[in-house]
XYZ file of C-alpha atoms in Angstrom:
470
model
C -43.892 16.176 88.508
C -43.250 13.018 86.505
C -40.863 13.550 83.561
C -43.480 11.954 81.290
C -45.840 14.830 82.018
C -43.377 17.571 81.187
C -44.038 17.530 77.384
C -47.775 17.887 78.056
C -47.066 20.865 80.273
C -45.055 22.415 77.471
C -47.839 21.821 74.941
C -50.408 23.307 77.314
C -48.421 26.551 77.448
C -48.499 26.734 73.661
C -52.098 25.609 73.149
C -53.506 28.271 75.488
C -51.937 31.186 73.591
C -54.577 33.523 72.080
C -53.429 33.067 68.459
C -53.485 29.273 68.794
C -56.929 29.283 70.405
C -58.218 31.530 67.624
C -56.977 29.192 64.880
C -58.447 26.143 66.613
C -61.780 27.969 66.933
C -61.807 28.711 63.203
C -61.044 25.033 62.532
C -63.941 23.967 64.782
C -66.343 26.386 63.095
C -65.574 24.696 59.765
C -67.038 21.419 61.020
C -70.351 22.047 59.254
C -68.615 22.494 55.911
C -66.727 19.227 56.374
C -69.920 17.364 57.251
C -71.705 18.782 54.187
C -68.815 17.661 51.990
C -69.044 14.094 53.317
C -72.808 14.044 52.676
C -72.255 15.411 49.180
C -69.748 12.641 48.435
C -72.173 9.984 49.665
C -74.992 11.420 47.524
C -72.838 11.551 44.400
C -71.651 7.980 44.954
C -75.269 6.812 45.223
C -76.522 8.731 42.200
C -73.524 7.594 40.139
C -74.997 4.101 40.083
C -77.879 5.499 38.040
C -75.905 7.832 35.729
C -72.510 6.202 35.155
C -71.686 7.835 31.823
C -69.382 10.899 31.797
C -70.616 14.048 30.096
C -68.568 15.486 27.226
C -68.599 19.272 26.868
C -66.982 21.256 24.039
C -65.758 24.756 24.896
C -64.488 27.228 22.305
C -61.589 29.606 22.903
C -62.617 33.088 24.156
C -62.758 35.665 21.359
C -60.198 37.998 22.993
C -57.470 35.315 23.075
C -55.191 34.324 20.211
C -53.005 31.700 21.925
C -53.916 28.213 22.997
C -56.165 25.564 21.478
C -59.194 26.553 19.435
C -61.399 24.177 21.417
C -61.257 22.123 24.591
C -62.986 18.794 25.042
C -63.986 18.351 28.709
C -64.989 14.973 30.115
C -66.998 15.467 33.311
C -67.560 12.505 35.580
C -70.781 12.650 37.656
C -68.864 11.550 40.766
C -67.031 14.883 40.809
C -70.262 16.891 41.005
C -69.044 19.570 38.566
C -71.706 21.650 36.868
C -71.312 22.262 33.155
C -71.846 25.995 33.636
C -69.114 26.270 36.283
C -66.680 24.302 34.109
C -67.346 26.565 31.120
C -66.862 29.729 33.188
C -63.678 28.453 34.810
C -62.055 27.282 31.595
C -62.959 30.542 29.851
C -61.002 32.380 32.575
C -58.200 29.801 32.778
C -57.771 29.145 29.060
C -54.346 27.511 28.487
C -51.931 29.535 26.385
C -50.206 26.350 25.168
C -52.189 23.910 23.056
C -50.386 20.737 24.127
C -51.668 20.460 27.668
C -54.040 18.312 29.695
C -56.184 19.979 32.358
C -57.276 18.074 35.477
C -60.565 19.475 36.797
C -60.849 19.566 40.590
C -63.856 20.876 42.493
C -62.838 23.843 44.640
C -62.783 23.462 48.401
C -61.464 25.813 51.053
C -57.962 24.872 52.199
C -57.568 23.375 55.682
C -56.267 25.396 58.617
C -54.163 22.978 60.679
C -52.662 20.229 58.489
C -52.829 18.529 55.110
C -56.247 17.245 54.026
C -56.906 14.464 51.528
C -60.012 15.238 49.479
C -62.243 13.101 47.277
C -60.853 11.259 44.270
C -61.094 13.166 40.974
C -62.092 11.782 37.574
C -62.714 14.774 35.258
C -60.323 16.307 32.749
C -60.092 18.413 29.599
C -57.767 18.627 26.612
C -57.626 19.885 23.046
C -58.904 17.401 20.415
C -55.378 16.904 19.033
C -54.158 15.934 22.513
C -57.217 13.785 23.107
C -56.296 11.693 20.051
C -52.912 10.734 21.607
C -54.143 9.458 24.966
C -56.599 6.756 26.148
C -60.294 7.519 26.030
C -62.512 8.763 28.841
C -63.615 5.225 29.615
C -60.151 4.614 31.136
C -59.507 5.427 34.810
C -57.937 8.855 35.184
C -54.714 7.452 36.643
C -54.269 5.181 33.603
C -54.960 8.108 31.298
C -52.444 10.325 33.099
C -49.843 7.575 33.258
C -50.015 7.287 29.473
C -50.149 11.058 28.941
C -47.099 11.749 31.074
C -45.011 9.505 28.836
C -45.410 12.168 26.131
C -42.595 14.647 26.880
C -44.269 17.465 24.963
C -47.486 17.266 26.991
C -47.829 19.691 29.886
C -50.192 19.257 32.827
C -52.225 21.803 34.763
C -54.782 21.467 37.533
C -57.831 23.744 37.418
C -60.049 24.317 40.446
C -63.658 24.663 39.347
C -65.990 26.966 41.235
C -63.472 28.721 43.495
C -61.714 32.083 43.689
C -58.456 30.815 42.176
C -55.012 31.185 43.681
C -54.992 32.784 47.125
C -52.032 34.816 48.289
C -51.103 35.613 51.861
C -50.510 39.076 53.203
C -48.508 39.947 56.322
C -49.970 42.446 58.781
C -48.905 43.618 62.231
C -51.642 43.411 64.834
C -51.233 44.038 68.592
C -47.546 43.131 68.509
C -48.345 39.637 67.244
C -47.814 38.702 63.592
C -51.126 37.823 61.992
C -51.642 36.644 58.466
C -54.736 37.422 56.479
C -55.660 35.812 53.200
C -56.237 37.984 50.191
C -58.051 36.437 47.277
C -56.658 36.963 43.807
C -57.633 35.088 40.677
C -54.708 34.223 38.397
C -55.769 33.456 34.860
C -53.413 31.704 32.467
C -52.875 35.024 30.674
C -51.643 36.690 33.877
C -49.294 33.812 34.651
C -47.875 33.938 31.114
C -47.527 37.728 31.429
C -45.668 37.374 34.739
C -43.316 34.849 33.161
C -42.720 37.126 30.160
C -41.954 40.085 32.426
C -39.412 37.948 34.305
C -37.599 37.219 31.051
C -37.393 40.913 30.157
C -35.791 41.930 33.466
C -32.068 41.898 34.153
C -30.566 39.461 36.626
C -30.099 42.387 39.030
C -33.847 43.038 39.292
C -35.247 39.512 39.034
C -34.353 36.956 41.732
C -32.809 33.886 40.129
C -34.158 30.405 40.824
C -32.256 27.130 41.116
C -34.301 23.960 40.696
C -32.844 21.275 43.003
C -33.685 17.739 41.823
C -32.166 14.806 43.749
C -32.477 11.523 41.859
C -32.145 7.833 42.572
C -34.022 5.091 40.765
C -36.240 5.107 37.675
C -34.477 7.208 35.018
C -37.487 7.550 32.627
C -39.393 9.362 35.387
C -36.474 11.791 35.689
C -36.726 12.360 31.946
C -40.466 13.067 32.211
C -39.764 15.512 35.033
C -37.039 17.389 33.142
C -39.173 17.629 29.994
C -41.656 19.713 32.019
C -39.048 21.537 34.102
C -36.786 22.883 31.353
C -39.485 25.014 29.631
C -39.916 26.889 32.932
C -36.271 28.045 33.048
C -35.827 31.691 32.038
C -32.959 32.057 29.533
C -32.480 35.776 30.267
C -31.803 35.169 33.975
C -29.349 33.117 36.010
C -31.866 30.310 36.570
C -30.353 26.851 37.029
C -31.483 23.253 37.171
C -29.229 21.131 39.396
C -29.776 17.391 38.935
C -28.098 15.588 41.840
C -27.577 11.841 41.348
C -27.504 9.711 44.507
C -26.443 6.657 42.518
C -23.780 5.502 40.103
C -24.638 7.002 36.673
C -25.883 4.571 34.040
C -26.321 4.863 30.289
C -29.844 6.264 30.625
C -28.869 9.100 32.978
C -25.895 9.949 30.771
C -28.258 10.075 27.796
C -30.520 12.462 29.741
C -27.533 14.719 30.321
C -27.059 14.927 26.549
C -30.793 15.470 25.970
C -31.003 18.330 28.498
C -27.710 20.262 28.143
C -29.208 23.291 29.917
C -29.308 21.276 33.166
C -26.261 20.711 35.373
C -25.820 17.059 36.282
C -23.807 16.185 39.374
C -23.160 12.879 41.089
C -22.287 12.296 44.733
C -18.763 11.026 45.252
C -20.201 8.531 47.757
C -23.790 7.831 46.629
C -26.545 5.980 48.438
C -26.791 8.388 51.383
C -30.265 9.790 50.730
C -31.566 12.999 49.121
C -30.679 15.422 51.921
C -26.916 15.343 51.363
C -27.483 16.180 47.695
C -29.927 18.980 48.552
C -27.524 20.546 51.026
C -24.538 20.382 48.673
C -26.646 21.832 45.829
C -27.789 24.713 48.058
C -24.153 25.468 48.908
C -23.057 25.237 45.275
C -25.577 27.599 43.694
C -25.650 31.375 44.009
C -29.312 31.757 43.024
C -31.623 33.739 45.311
C -34.318 31.062 45.479
C -34.240 27.263 45.628
C -37.150 25.452 43.988
C -37.257 21.837 45.127
C -38.534 18.990 42.972
C -38.414 15.208 43.376
C -37.326 13.398 40.235
C -40.179 10.868 40.255
C -42.773 13.671 40.487
C -43.769 16.342 37.947
C -44.105 20.133 38.022
C -47.280 21.603 36.587
C -46.767 23.918 33.638
C -47.514 27.066 35.670
C -45.581 26.110 38.812
C -42.489 28.314 38.587
C -44.305 31.374 37.203
C -46.983 31.422 39.894
C -44.610 30.781 42.802
C -42.146 33.433 41.562
C -44.923 35.952 41.047
C -46.276 35.355 44.553
C -42.858 35.417 46.220
C -41.891 38.700 44.568
C -45.087 40.358 45.779
C -44.631 39.017 49.332
C -40.924 39.533 50.135
C -41.403 38.614 53.828
C -42.125 34.991 52.897
C -39.213 32.564 53.347
C -40.848 29.410 51.962
C -43.802 29.070 49.600
C -45.486 25.826 48.558
C -48.706 24.595 46.986
C -51.259 21.797 47.024
C -50.419 18.435 45.436
C -52.245 16.226 42.964
C -51.380 12.691 44.049
C -51.169 9.847 41.548
C -51.604 6.941 43.935
C -50.334 3.818 42.184
C -51.110 1.718 45.262
C -54.855 2.442 45.180
C -55.036 3.424 41.462
C -56.632 6.777 42.281
C -55.958 10.451 41.529
C -56.372 12.410 44.751
C -56.107 16.150 45.518
C -54.273 16.961 48.753
C -54.675 20.483 50.116
C -52.450 22.284 52.624
C -53.031 25.261 54.943
C -52.334 28.636 53.340
C -50.527 29.777 56.481
C -48.192 26.898 57.291
C -46.403 28.901 60.000
C -49.642 29.433 61.928
C -50.518 25.746 61.589
C -47.167 24.713 63.061
C -47.696 27.041 65.989
C -50.769 24.978 66.866
C -49.414 21.452 66.337
C -46.537 19.486 64.835
C -48.614 18.486 61.851
C -48.020 18.308 58.102
C -48.755 21.855 56.866
C -46.575 21.769 53.723
C -45.180 19.199 51.295
C -41.451 19.872 51.124
C -40.873 19.096 47.406
C -43.453 21.777 46.512
C -41.488 24.539 48.242
C -39.757 27.592 46.838
C -37.288 28.631 49.579
C -35.001 31.633 49.924
C -31.436 30.327 49.813
C -30.330 32.834 52.450
C -33.146 31.714 54.755
C -32.199 28.058 54.338
C -28.554 28.687 55.166
C -29.493 30.964 58.082
C -31.185 28.064 59.915
C -28.271 25.720 59.226
C -29.560 23.972 56.125
C -30.378 20.268 56.094
C -29.357 17.728 58.663
C -27.971 14.678 56.844
C -27.673 11.943 59.497
C -30.789 10.093 58.228
C -31.978 9.038 54.774
C -35.619 9.923 55.514
C -37.852 12.467 57.295
C -35.227 15.212 57.465
C -37.435 17.522 55.397
C -39.878 17.489 58.335
C -36.901 18.001 60.659
C -35.889 21.114 58.699
C -39.391 22.612 58.636
C -39.811 22.152 62.392
C -36.471 23.841 63.073
C -37.109 26.600 60.559
C -40.640 27.300 61.818
C -39.157 29.372 64.655
C -37.600 31.758 62.095
C -39.408 31.429 58.773
C -42.725 32.583 57.387
C -44.026 29.539 55.483
C -47.107 29.661 53.287
C -48.882 27.831 50.476
C -50.722 29.220 47.471
C -54.245 27.956 46.930
C -53.336 26.188 43.710
C -52.290 22.711 42.575
C -48.813 23.096 41.100
C -47.229 19.736 41.880
C -48.004 16.187 40.692
C -46.729 13.558 43.121
C -46.429 9.844 42.474
C -47.167 7.565 45.437
C -45.577 4.260 44.528
C -43.962 1.166 45.963
C -40.278 1.340 46.811
C -40.147 5.026 47.811
C -38.863 6.210 51.186
C -42.449 6.862 52.326
C -43.799 3.421 51.287
C -40.848 1.066 51.852
C -41.628 -0.955 55.022
C -38.290 -0.019 56.609
C -38.819 3.743 56.256
C -42.537 4.141 55.492
C -44.816 6.620 57.208
C -45.760 5.076 60.544
C -42.781 2.676 60.577
C -40.896 2.213 63.874
C -37.841 3.964 62.436
C -39.836 7.098 61.649
C -42.008 7.054 64.753
C -39.015 6.868 67.080
C -37.546 10.057 65.638
C -40.924 11.739 65.297
C -41.740 11.185 68.973
C -38.439 12.746 70.050
C -38.893 15.686 67.670
C -42.443 16.227 68.928
C -41.284 16.418 72.550
C -38.419 18.783 71.772
C -40.543 20.918 69.437
C -43.045 21.480 72.256
C -40.264 22.277 74.720
C -38.612 24.789 72.366
C -41.996 26.395 71.671
C -42.603 26.715 75.409
C -39.198 28.338 75.878
C -37.767 25.719 78.240
C -35.275 24.098 75.835
C -32.790 25.862 73.534
C -33.122 24.853 69.894
C -29.385 24.207 69.608
C -29.573 21.689 72.446
C -32.558 19.772 71.057
C -32.930 16.869 68.650
C -33.983 19.438 66.020
C -30.453 20.845 65.771
C -28.454 20.154 62.594
C -26.554 16.875 62.702
C -24.093 15.795 60.035
C -21.541 13.032 59.742
C -19.231 11.434 57.167
C -22.151 11.050 54.723
C -21.835 14.838 54.277
C -18.312 15.709 55.432
C -16.626 13.226 53.106
C -18.977 13.803 50.165
C -19.079 16.164 47.245
C -21.166 16.832 44.132
C -18.965 16.163 41.131
C -20.032 17.167 37.632
C -21.128 14.240 35.508
């Protein structure tokens, strides 16, 4: 047999397994839903030409609540297809406990099964009148409104799914010797999330797993400041939680000022910077003693309920090694705000294909699980998060909650948009092709993981480096 055909033979062995066939069948049966969604988008785009004005809805705080704003002002764009009744019901259940917050309203859709899915652009939002007075009006595009809002350090951001069951957890179950994962629906209201966070603060460090936020940084310092302003309130003072800010550049006056502004964060700088984020992530994981690592890119933002919901889910599902979420993408290249959903069972999706079932910066990962699979390779400046997830997929249980907890900026000059390292660039595709072949061979059992291109590789960029306190 020709060597070129061997990878296909390997994939065929994997694709004909009963669990893989079952997941592909479920994906195929969802074709009708995807077609209906496309028709719905086309209809809304056509009708929008006749009714271009957004609808403003005022919603009062539920009588049984004492925290949060007295009233929310919701601006509903017809292109989103959100009914006023559904928005009222959802916000009544998801009433924010903090008044200074902006809510992005996203129409609920079922998560995908096999890989990430980019859904329709969103335009609708809600905020308290006092917040509304500080930001541009509803006539502005949502990305311009959010860009201005996120410059206010006191303003939190949350994403609310309208018309759905809320956050979905995953539950492990043994079935016929093969691990299956069933979804169990559970609605998390803002009150429950706040309660979970309060309970965490009342526990001792022996009973509550500690969390270390790992934030590599290189580039625009004001974005790091905006990130930390929303990260620090999620640290629990009564526990051993940490925030490790890892600078992959020579510190400047702005980053030193941020260190003084956020004294509860630990700032470290690489002895030899400019080697990419994976060296910093690996050294931070080795430095901390926290049970969990919560990753965050410095040019992105955590939603206000991110840490509480991920912690709550992880504590109830101790078998999970890595837990992520959907992303709300602020696309500065197209000037759109786009929801991106991921499969709830990322492990099952990776068993079917080497796709994109989780966004790495959204993940909460057990530190012991990360170190058990060797940690990060560091020989490249890009794509090694995918490299880690492929290697770890043979050992980990990886899942996503059905909630938007992460705001990601897609911008020029990042590793995923720079022509030299962008998605689809020759540099990435060369490595991706090799990883795809070896991933299929390891799955088929004909190549040991340690002897494949997915094994950990490190060089002087790691061996001769160190995180030194700023």
